[in-house]
Coordinates of C-alpha atoms and ligand atoms in Angstrom, one line a residue:
X1 CA -0.1 0.0 -0.1
X2 CA 1.2 3.4 -0.9
X3 CA 2.0 6.0 1.7
X4 CA -1.1 8.2 2.6
X5 CA -0.4 12.0 2.6
X6 CA -1.2 14.0 5.7
X7 CA -4.7 15.6 4.8
X8 CA -7.8 17.1 6.0
X9 CA -11.2 15.0 5.2
X10 CA -13.8 17.8 5.1
X11 CA -17.2 16.2 5.4
X12 CA -20.3 18.2 4.2
X13 CA -23.4 16.8 5.7
X14 CA -21.9 16.0 8.7
X15 CA -25.0 16.0 10.7
X16 CA -26.8 13.4 8.7
X17 CA -27.1 10.0 8.9
X18 CA -24.5 8.7 6.8
X19 CA -21.7 10.5 8.6
X20 CA -23.0 9.2 12.0
X21 CA -23.6 5.5 10.8
X22 CA -21.0 4.9 8.0
X23 CA -18.3 7.3 7.7
X24 CA -17.1 8.0 11.0
X25 CA -17.1 4.6 12.2
X26 CA -15.6 3.8 9.1
X27 CA -12.6 6.1 9.6
X28 CA -12.4 4.9 13.4
X29 CA -11.8 1.5 12.3
X30 CA -9.3 2.6 9.7
X31 CA -7.7 4.4 12.9
X32 CA -7.8 1.2 14.9
X33 CA -5.8 -0.4 12.2
X34 CA -3.1 2.2 12.1
X35 CA -3.9 3.3 8.6
X36 CA -4.5 7.0 8.9
X37 CA -1.9 9.6 8.0
X38 CA 0.0 10.6 10.9
X39 CA -1.4 14.3 10.6
X40 CA -4.7 13.9 9.8
X41 CA -8.1 16.0 10.8
X42 CA -11.6 15.3 9.9
X43 CA -13.8 18.8 9.9
X44 CA -17.5 18.1 9.8
X45 CA -19.3 20.9 8.2
X46 CA -23.7 21.5 7.8
X47 CA -25.8 24.0 8.8
X48 CA -26.8 22.3 12.3
X49 CA -25.1 24.1 15.4
X50 CA -22.6 21.8 17.0
X51 CA -19.3 22.7 18.9
X52 CA -16.4 20.2 18.6
X53 CA -17.3 18.8 22.1
X54 CA -21.1 18.1 20.9
X55 CA -20.1 16.7 17.3
X56 CA -17.6 14.5 19.1
X57 CA -20.2 13.2 21.6
X58 CA -22.6 12.0 18.6
X59 CA -19.8 10.7 16.8
X60 CA -18.7 8.5 19.5
X61 CA -22.1 7.1 19.9
X62 CA -22.0 6.4 16.1
X63 CA -18.8 4.4 16.5
X64 CA -20.1 2.6 19.7
X65 CA -22.9 1.3 17.5
X66 CA -21.9 0.8 14.1
X67 CA -17.9 0.4 14.3
X68 CA -16.3 -3.1 13.9
X69 CA -14.0 -1.9 16.8
X70 CA -17.1 -0.7 18.8
X71 CA -15.5 -1.5 22.2
X72 CA -12.7 1.3 22.1
X73 CA -10.6 2.2 25.6
X74 CA -11.3 5.7 26.5
X75 CA -7.7 6.5 25.7
X76 CA -8.0 5.6 22.1
X77 CA -11.4 7.4 21.6
X78 CA -9.7 10.4 23.2
X79 CA -7.2 10.4 20.6
X80 CA -9.2 9.7 17.8
X81 CA -11.6 12.6 19.2
X82 CA -8.9 15.0 18.9
X83 CA -9.1 14.6 15.1
X84 CA -12.5 15.5 14.9
X85 CA -13.4 19.2 14.4
X86 CA -16.7 20.8 13.4
X87 CA -17.8 24.0 11.8
X88 CA -21.4 25.2 11.1
X89 CA -22.0 27.5 8.0
X90 CA -24.8 27.7 5.6
X91 CA -23.9 25.5 3.1
X92 CA -26.1 27.2 0.3
X93 CA -24.3 30.6 0.7
X94 CA -21.3 31.2 -1.1
X95 CA -20.1 33.9 1.2
X96 CA -20.1 31.5 4.3
X97 CA -17.0 29.6 2.3
X98 CA -14.8 32.3 3.7
X99 CA -15.5 30.5 7.1
X100 CA -14.3 27.4 5.6
X101 CA -11.2 28.8 3.9
X102 CA -10.0 30.3 7.5
X103 CA -10.8 27.3 9.1
X104 CA -8.8 25.1 7.0
X105 CA -5.9 27.5 7.1
X106 CA -5.8 27.1 10.9
X107 CA -6.1 23.3 10.8
X108 CA -3.0 23.0 8.3
X109 CA -1.4 25.5 10.7
X110 CA -1.9 23.6 13.9
X111 CA -2.2 20.1 12.8
X112 CA 0.6 20.3 9.6
X113 CA -2.0 18.9 7.4
X114 CA 0.1 20.2 4.5
X115 CA -2.7 22.0 2.6
X116 CA -4.2 18.5 1.3
X117 CA -8.0 18.4 1.3
X118 CA -10.4 15.9 0.6
X119 CA -14.1 17.0 0.6
X120 CA -16.5 14.5 0.9
X121 CA -20.2 15.8 -0.2
X122 CA -22.7 13.5 1.8
X123 CA -25.3 16.2 1.3
X124 CA -28.7 16.6 -0.3
X125 CA -27.9 16.2 -4.0
X126 CA -29.1 19.7 -4.7
X127 CA -25.9 20.7 -3.4
X128 CA -23.7 18.5 -5.1
X129 CA -23.4 21.3 -8.2
X130 CA -23.1 24.3 -5.3
X131 CA -20.5 23.1 -3.1
X132 CA -17.6 22.7 -6.0
X133 CA -18.3 26.2 -7.2
X134 CA -18.1 27.5 -3.7
X135 CA -15.0 25.9 -3.0
X136 CA -13.6 27.2 -6.1
X137 CA -14.7 30.7 -5.4
X138 CA -12.4 30.8 -2.5
X139 CA -9.7 29.1 -4.1
X140 CA -10.3 25.5 -2.3
X141 CA -10.2 23.7 -5.8
X142 CA -6.5 24.3 -6.4
X143 CA -3.7 22.7 -5.2
X144 CA -1.4 25.6 -4.1
X145 CA 1.0 23.3 -1.9
X146 CA -1.4 20.5 -1.3
X147 CA -4.1 18.6 -3.4
X148 CA -7.7 19.4 -3.6
X149 CA -10.0 16.2 -4.5
X150 CA -13.8 15.8 -4.3
X151 CA -15.9 12.6 -3.0
X152 CA -19.6 12.6 -4.3
X153 CA -22.1 10.2 -2.9
X154 CA -24.9 9.0 -4.7
X155 CA -27.7 9.6 -6.3
X156 CA -25.7 11.1 -9.0
X157 CA -28.2 12.9 -11.0
X158 CA -31.8 11.9 -11.7
X159 CA -31.9 11.1 -14.8
X160 CA -29.4 11.1 -17.8
X161 CA -29.7 14.6 -18.4
X162 CA -29.0 15.9 -14.9
X163 CA -26.3 13.4 -14.5
X164 CA -24.4 15.0 -17.6
X165 CA -25.1 18.4 -16.5
X166 CA -23.6 17.6 -13.0
X167 CA -20.4 16.3 -14.5
X168 CA -20.1 19.2 -16.8
X169 CA -20.7 21.5 -13.9
X170 CA -18.0 19.5 -11.7
X171 CA -15.3 19.6 -14.6
X172 CA -15.4 23.5 -14.4
X173 CA -14.2 23.3 -11.3
X174 CA -12.3 20.1 -10.5
X175 CA -10.3 17.7 -13.0
X176 CA -11.7 14.4 -13.3
X177 CA -8.7 12.9 -12.0
X178 CA -9.8 14.8 -8.7
X179 CA -13.7 13.6 -8.8
X180 CA -14.5 10.5 -7.1
X181 CA -18.0 9.3 -7.4
X182 CA -19.1 6.8 -4.8
X183 CA -20.8 3.5 -5.3
X184 CA -20.5 1.7 -2.1
X185 CA -21.2 -1.8 -3.8
X186 CA -17.5 -1.1 -5.5
X187 CA -15.9 -0.8 -2.0
X188 CA -17.4 -4.2 -1.1
X189 CA -14.6 -7.1 -0.7
X190 CA -16.7 -9.7 -2.3
X191 CA -17.5 -7.3 -5.3
X192 CA -13.6 -6.6 -5.7
X193 CA -13.3 -10.6 -5.5
X194 CA -15.0 -10.8 -8.8
X195 CA -12.3 -9.5 -10.5
X196 CA -9.7 -11.9 -8.6
X197 CA -12.1 -15.2 -9.3
X198 CA -12.0 -14.0 -13.0
X199 CA -8.7 -13.1 -13.7
X200 CA -6.6 -15.1 -11.1
X201 CA -8.0 -18.5 -11.7
X202 CA -6.8 -20.1 -15.2
X203 CA -9.9 -22.3 -15.1
X204 CA -12.6 -19.8 -15.4
X205 CA -11.6 -17.4 -17.8
X206 CA -11.7 -20.0 -20.8
X207 CA -15.4 -20.9 -19.9
X208 CA -16.4 -17.2 -19.3
X209 CA -18.0 -16.4 -22.7
X210 CA -21.2 -17.3 -24.9
X211 CA -20.0 -21.0 -25.8
X212 CA -20.0 -22.2 -22.2
X213 CA -22.5 -19.8 -20.2
X214 CA -26.2 -20.0 -20.7
X215 CA -27.3 -16.9 -18.8
X216 CA -26.1 -14.6 -16.0
X217 CA -28.4 -13.7 -13.2
X218 CA -27.7 -10.8 -10.7
X219 CA -29.8 -10.3 -7.5
X220 CA -30.1 -7.6 -4.9
X221 CA -32.8 -8.0 -2.4
X222 CA -33.7 -6.5 0.7
X223 CA -35.8 -7.7 3.4
X224 CA -36.3 -3.9 4.5
X225 CA -38.9 -1.4 3.0
X226 CA -38.0 2.1 2.8
X227 CA -37.4 3.0 6.5
X228 CA -38.1 6.5 6.9
X229 CA -36.6 7.4 3.5
X230 CA -40.3 7.3 1.8
X231 CA -39.8 11.1 0.8
X232 CA -36.6 10.5 -1.4
X233 CA -37.4 6.9 -2.6
X234 CA -40.9 8.0 -4.0
X235 CA -39.1 10.2 -6.3
X236 CA -36.2 7.6 -7.0
X237 CA -37.6 4.2 -7.3
X238 CA -35.7 0.7 -7.4
X239 CA -34.4 1.7 -11.0
X240 CA -32.6 4.9 -10.0
X241 CA -31.9 3.5 -6.5
X242 CA -30.2 0.4 -7.2
X243 CA -30.1 -0.6 -11.0
X244 CA -28.4 2.4 -12.8
X245 CA -25.4 2.1 -10.1
X246 CA -24.9 -0.8 -8.1
X247 CA -26.4 -3.3 -10.6
X248 CA -24.9 -2.2 -13.5
X249 CA -21.3 -1.8 -11.9
X250 CA -21.6 -5.7 -10.9
X251 CA -22.9 -6.4 -14.8
X252 CA -19.5 -4.5 -15.6
X253 CA -17.4 -6.2 -13.5
X254 CA -18.6 -9.7 -14.4
X255 CA -18.8 -8.7 -18.4
X256 CA -15.6 -6.9 -18.9
X257 CA -12.4 -7.9 -20.7
X258 CA -9.4 -8.7 -18.6
X259 CA -7.8 -5.1 -18.1
X260 CA -3.9 -4.7 -19.1
X261 CA -3.4 -4.1 -15.2
X262 CA -4.9 -3.3 -12.2
X263 CA -5.2 0.4 -12.1
X264 CA -7.9 3.0 -12.3
X265 CA -7.6 3.8 -15.9
X266 CA -7.1 0.2 -17.1
X267 CA -10.2 -1.2 -15.1
X268 CA -12.5 2.0 -15.8
X269 CA -11.7 1.4 -19.9
X270 CA -12.9 -2.0 -19.7
X271 CA -16.0 -1.1 -17.6
X272 CA -16.9 1.5 -20.4
X273 CA -16.7 -1.1 -23.2
X274 CA -19.1 -3.0 -21.4
X275 CA -21.6 0.1 -20.9
X276 CA -21.2 0.9 -24.6
X277 CA -22.2 -2.5 -25.8
X278 CA -25.1 -2.7 -23.6
X279 CA -28.0 -3.4 -26.3
X280 CA -30.5 -0.4 -26.0
X281 CA -33.9 -1.6 -25.1
X282 CA -36.3 -0.7 -27.8
X283 CA -40.2 -0.5 -27.5
X284 CA -40.5 -4.2 -27.6
X285 CA -38.3 -4.9 -24.8
X286 CA -39.7 -2.2 -22.7
X287 CA -43.1 -3.8 -22.8
X288 CA -41.5 -7.5 -22.5
X289 CA -38.2 -7.6 -20.7
X290 CA -38.7 -4.8 -18.0
X291 CA -41.0 -5.9 -14.8
X292 CA -41.8 -3.3 -12.1
X293 CA -43.5 -4.1 -9.0
X294 CA -44.3 -2.6 -5.5
X295 CA -44.9 -4.1 -2.3
X296 CA -48.3 -4.2 -0.5
X297 CA -49.3 -5.0 3.0
X298 CA -49.0 -8.6 4.0
X299 CA -48.9 -10.6 7.2
X300 CA -45.9 -13.1 7.2
X301 CA -43.8 -14.7 9.9
X302 CA -46.2 -13.5 12.5
X303 CA -46.0 -9.8 11.8
X304 CA -48.0 -7.4 9.8
X305 CA -46.1 -5.2 7.3
X306 CA -47.3 -2.0 5.5
X307 CA -47.7 -1.7 1.9
X308 CA -45.7 0.9 0.2
X309 CA -48.3 3.4 -0.2
X310 CA -49.0 3.4 3.5
X311 CA -45.2 4.5 4.2
X312 CA -44.5 7.9 5.3
X313 CA -43.6 10.2 2.7
X314 CA -45.1 8.1 -0.1
X315 CA -47.7 9.4 -2.1
X316 CA -51.0 7.2 -1.3
X317 CA -51.4 6.6 -5.0
X318 CA -47.6 6.3 -5.8
X319 CA -46.6 4.1 -9.1
X320 CA -43.3 4.3 -7.8
X321 CA -41.4 1.0 -8.3
X322 CA -40.0 -0.9 -5.3
X323 CA -39.0 -4.0 -7.4
X324 CA -37.5 -4.2 -11.0
X325 CA -36.1 -6.9 -13.0
X326 CA -34.9 -6.7 -16.4
X327 CA -33.7 -9.0 -19.4
X328 CA -30.9 -7.6 -21.6
X329 CA -27.9 -8.2 -24.0
X330 CA -24.5 -7.4 -24.3
X331 CA -23.7 -6.9 -27.9
X332 CA -20.2 -7.9 -28.4
X333 CA -18.0 -11.2 -29.4
X334 CA -17.7 -12.6 -25.6
X335 CA -21.5 -12.1 -25.0
X336 CA -23.6 -12.3 -28.2
X337 CA -26.7 -14.1 -27.3
X338 CA -26.4 -14.4 -23.7
X339 CA -29.0 -13.0 -21.7
X340 CA -28.5 -11.0 -18.8
X341 CA -31.3 -11.0 -16.0
X342 CA -31.1 -8.8 -13.0
X343 CA -33.5 -8.1 -10.1
X344 CA -33.6 -6.1 -7.2
X345 CA -36.4 -5.4 -4.5
X346 CA -37.4 -4.0 -1.0
X347 CA -39.5 -6.0 1.3
X348 CA -38.5 -9.3 -0.1
X349 CA -38.2 -12.6 1.8
X350 CA -34.3 -12.1 3.1
X351 CA -31.3 -9.7 2.2
X352 CA -29.2 -11.2 -0.1
X353 CA -26.9 -9.9 -3.1
X354 CA -25.5 -12.4 -5.6
X355 CA -24.2 -13.2 -9.1
X356 CA -25.0 -16.5 -10.6
X357 CA -23.2 -17.7 -13.9
X358 CA -25.4 -20.7 -15.2
X359 CA -23.3 -22.6 -17.5
X360 CA -24.8 -24.5 -20.3
X361 CA -25.5 -28.3 -20.0
X362 CA -23.2 -30.9 -21.5
X363 CA -24.0 -31.2 -25.1
X364 CA -24.5 -35.1 -25.0
X365 CA -26.8 -36.2 -21.8
X366 CA -25.1 -39.7 -20.8
X367 CA -27.0 -40.0 -17.7
X368 CA -30.6 -39.9 -18.2
X369 CA -31.7 -40.5 -14.9
X370 CA -32.2 -37.2 -13.6
X371 CA -33.7 -34.5 -16.1
X372 CA -33.6 -31.9 -13.6
X373 CA -29.9 -31.7 -13.5
X374 CA -29.8 -31.5 -17.4
X375 CA -31.9 -28.2 -17.3
X376 CA -30.0 -26.9 -14.4
X377 CA -26.6 -27.4 -15.4
X378 CA -23.7 -26.0 -13.3
X379 CA -24.0 -22.9 -11.5
X380 CA -21.2 -20.8 -10.1
X381 CA -22.9 -18.4 -7.4
X382 CA -20.7 -15.6 -6.3
X383 CA -22.4 -14.4 -3.0
X384 CA -22.0 -10.4 -2.3
X385 CA -23.9 -10.6 1.2
X386 CA -24.9 -12.1 3.7
X387 CA -22.7 -15.7 4.2
X388 CA -20.1 -14.2 1.7
X389 CA -18.3 -16.6 -0.2
X390 CA -18.4 -18.7 -3.5
X391 CA -20.4 -21.7 -4.6
X392 CA -20.1 -24.1 -7.3
X393 CA -23.2 -26.3 -8.0
X394 CA -21.6 -29.6 -9.7
X395 CA -23.0 -33.0 -10.6
X396 CA -22.2 -35.9 -8.9
X397 CA -22.7 -39.7 -8.6
X398 CA -25.3 -41.2 -6.4
X399 CA -23.4 -43.8 -4.6
X400 CA -24.7 -47.4 -5.4
X401 CA -26.2 -49.1 -8.5
X402 CA -26.7 -47.4 -11.9
X403 CA -25.7 -44.0 -12.6
X404 CA -27.6 -41.4 -11.0
X405 CA -26.4 -37.9 -10.9
X406 CA -27.5 -35.3 -8.2
X407 CA -26.1 -31.8 -7.7
X408 CA -23.8 -31.3 -5.0
X409 CA -22.2 -27.9 -3.3
X410 CA -18.9 -26.8 -3.7
X411 CA -18.4 -23.9 -1.3
X412 CA -15.8 -21.4 0.3
X413 CA -17.3 -18.9 3.0
X414 CA -15.4 -16.1 4.0
X415 CA -16.4 -16.8 7.6
X416 CA -14.0 -19.7 7.4
X417 CA -10.9 -17.2 7.0
X418 CA -10.3 -17.1 10.8
X419 CA -8.7 -14.0 11.9
X420 CA -9.0 -12.4 8.7
X421 CA -10.7 -9.0 9.0
X422 CA -12.8 -8.0 6.1
X423 CA -13.0 -4.2 5.8
X424 CA -16.5 -2.4 5.4
X425 CA -17.2 -0.8 2.1
X426 CA -16.8 2.8 3.3
X427 CA -13.4 1.7 5.3
X428 CA -11.9 0.8 2.0
X429 CA -13.4 3.6 -0.1
X430 CA -12.5 6.1 2.2
X431 CA -8.9 4.8 2.5
X432 CA -8.7 4.9 -1.5
X433 CA -9.9 8.2 -1.7
X434 CA -7.3 9.4 0.9
X435 CA -4.8 7.9 -1.2
X436 CA -6.0 8.9 -4.6
X437 CA -6.8 5.8 -6.0
X438 CA -9.9 6.0 -7.8
X439 CA -10.0 2.6 -9.1
X440 CA -13.1 1.6 -6.9
X441 CA -14.7 4.7 -8.0
X442 CA -16.9 5.8 -11.0
X443 CA -15.5 7.5 -14.0
X444 CA -17.9 10.2 -15.5
X445 CA -18.1 8.6 -18.8
X446 CA -19.0 5.3 -17.4
X447 CA -21.6 6.8 -15.1
X448 CA -23.3 8.8 -18.0
X449 CA -23.5 5.4 -20.1
X450 CA -25.3 3.6 -17.4
X451 CA -27.5 6.4 -17.3
X452 CA -28.2 6.2 -21.1
X453 CA -28.9 2.4 -20.6
X454 CA -31.8 3.0 -18.2
X455 CA -33.2 6.3 -19.4
X456 CA -35.5 4.7 -22.3
X457 CA -37.0 2.9 -19.3
X458 CA -37.6 5.7 -17.2
X459 CA -39.3 7.5 -20.3
X460 CA -41.6 4.7 -21.1
X461 CA -43.0 4.6 -17.7
X462 CA -43.2 8.5 -17.6
X463 CA -45.2 8.5 -21.0
X464 CA -46.8 5.3 -20.4
X465 CA -48.2 5.8 -16.6
X466 CA -50.5 2.6 -17.2
X467 CA -47.7 0.2 -18.0
X468 CA -48.1 -2.5 -15.6
X469 CA -46.9 -2.1 -12.2
X470 CA -47.3 -5.5 -10.4
X471 CA -48.4 -5.6 -6.6
X472 CA -46.5 -8.3 -4.6
X473 CA -47.3 -8.9 -1.1
X474 CA -44.2 -7.8 1.2
X475 CA -41.9 -10.7 2.1
X476 CA -42.5 -12.3 -1.1
X477 CA -40.0 -12.6 -4.3
X478 CA -41.7 -10.1 -6.0
X479 CA -44.2 -10.4 -9.0
X480 CA -44.9 -13.9 -10.2
X481 CA -44.3 -12.9 -13.9
X482 CA -40.9 -12.3 -13.2
X483 CA -40.1 -16.0 -13.6
X484 CA -41.6 -15.8 -17.1
X485 CA -38.6 -13.5 -18.0
X486 CA -36.3 -16.2 -17.5
X487 CA -38.0 -19.0 -19.1
X488 CA -41.3 -20.2 -17.1
X489 CA -41.3 -23.5 -15.3
X490 CA -37.9 -25.1 -16.4
X491 CA -36.0 -22.2 -16.0
X492 CA -36.4 -19.5 -13.1
X493 CA -34.6 -17.2 -10.7
X494 CA -32.3 -18.7 -8.3
X495 CA -34.4 -18.3 -5.0
X496 CA -31.4 -17.6 -2.5
X497 CA -31.5 -18.4 1.4
X498 CA -29.7 -16.1 3.8
X499 CA -26.8 -19.3 3.7
X500 CA -25.0 -19.5 0.7
X501 CA -25.3 -23.1 0.0
X502 CA -29.3 -23.2 0.4
X503 CA -31.9 -22.3 -2.1
X504 CA -35.2 -23.0 -2.9
X505 CA -38.5 -20.9 -2.3
X506 CA -38.7 -22.5 1.2
X507 CA -35.7 -22.2 3.6
X508 CA -34.6 -20.6 6.4
X509 CA -34.5 -16.7 5.9
Ligands
LIG601 C1 -28.3 2.4 -1.5 C2 -29.8 2.6 -1.8 O1 -27.6 2.8 -2.3 O2 -28.1 1.0 -1.3 C3 -30.8 1.9 -0.6 O3 -30.1 3.6 -1.6 C4 -30.1 0.4 -0.4 O4 -31.9 1.9 -0.7 C5 -28.5 0.2 0.0 O5 -30.8 0.0 0.5 C6 -28.5 -1.4 -0.4 O6 -26.9 -1.4 0.1 P1 -26.6 -3.0 0.7 O7 -25.0 -2.8 0.9 O8 -27.4 -3.1 2.0 O9 -26.9 -3.7 -0.2

């Protein structure tokens, strides 16, 4: 790992939930592993009035709840607290940034942070265009002695037009190599392992193409509903919230060509080629290959679950999708003719994200006694969470007379790696941002290309408000017709369970 320069991390939106639940706990975990630079200060900025002391109290509470090292000694916490500072400003007012300019000068002087600033925008998206502009007004976008960098949270735009516009605006004040667009899925250890599985093992890559792969399936299911974010979610929906970013990033990692090296440029170039090869969805596809759903109230597992339209902040007549499933193709030599299926939904039976590679069955069916095995073929499951790991479903002879074949599991679980610390997504991304490594961040052009792919779906729904929106009872796997997308009774989605090695509609959730 490279040397990390001394710096100040400026978090805009410091009074918000993300700072409390994710950013500060992740920074504390880095601190506990001795991974922070020697001279390092965190400056929380937002409108809410805090003193350094009250900000520290609140952040300590977040650490105790959400950090991995949640029971630190008082001494450790005190040393970390000394790095935490706070500045209240009206972030919408350009003139207020003079206070930030002075504060940063003082921090540089008092803590020898070298004029290196990492600005983290964890604010409402309406400020993403303003803050960089105001930073520029006070010269904080220019490195005089040190570097300025900018990390931007999602959502990056609400459609293709606003995403292009935001990119354009950011580039007026910062260079592309200074802009770090977050997609927290890329910070997940298991997502990075997709690259290692593919490119560190000689056995997979020769099979990783249209000759051997029948279809690719990606699921990101959540058991929770919108959890107090109804106001935001009702304007976003599952397509913007999960597909445009997280799921298309997973598609890119599964489908990309081997990069020439592990570097931000090489990896992001290959991902970009995948986005450019996504076959645009035409009218026929929009009718037949996109399924949207919305969860309805239900009584399951002894509990009552509200329907989406009853959630706080949600329009009681809302037609926002809480579930979406898509079938599409990647038009290039590797993937010609191979369907990709992706789905995501809230209030599903369990929280699970995984990639399933379905291999084609053998060309000649020698062992005829188990037809089910032949329709299924081998599957490689890359589990992102929970029960992180990899599973290969393979055929084995049932001991005894004849040649009966059954499917068995070859599985690896991260939890078996005893004493290996698996860093959280924000921990990894913050560390990379501090080091200036953008490999796990999205590049402007890739993000725009992903928006270009989903925009026809948004337009279609907008102009055809009566396009089907299927209800599904909270706690189920979404609309039944999503199975038809794959092929009906013989082929369906994998219905994953909490445990990687189990599947089927009925299992421990
Ligand atoms: C966020 C979405 O980006 O990802 C949330 O805004 C969603 O709605 C979350 O719940 C899912 O992330 P994870 O890591 O829990 O799969």
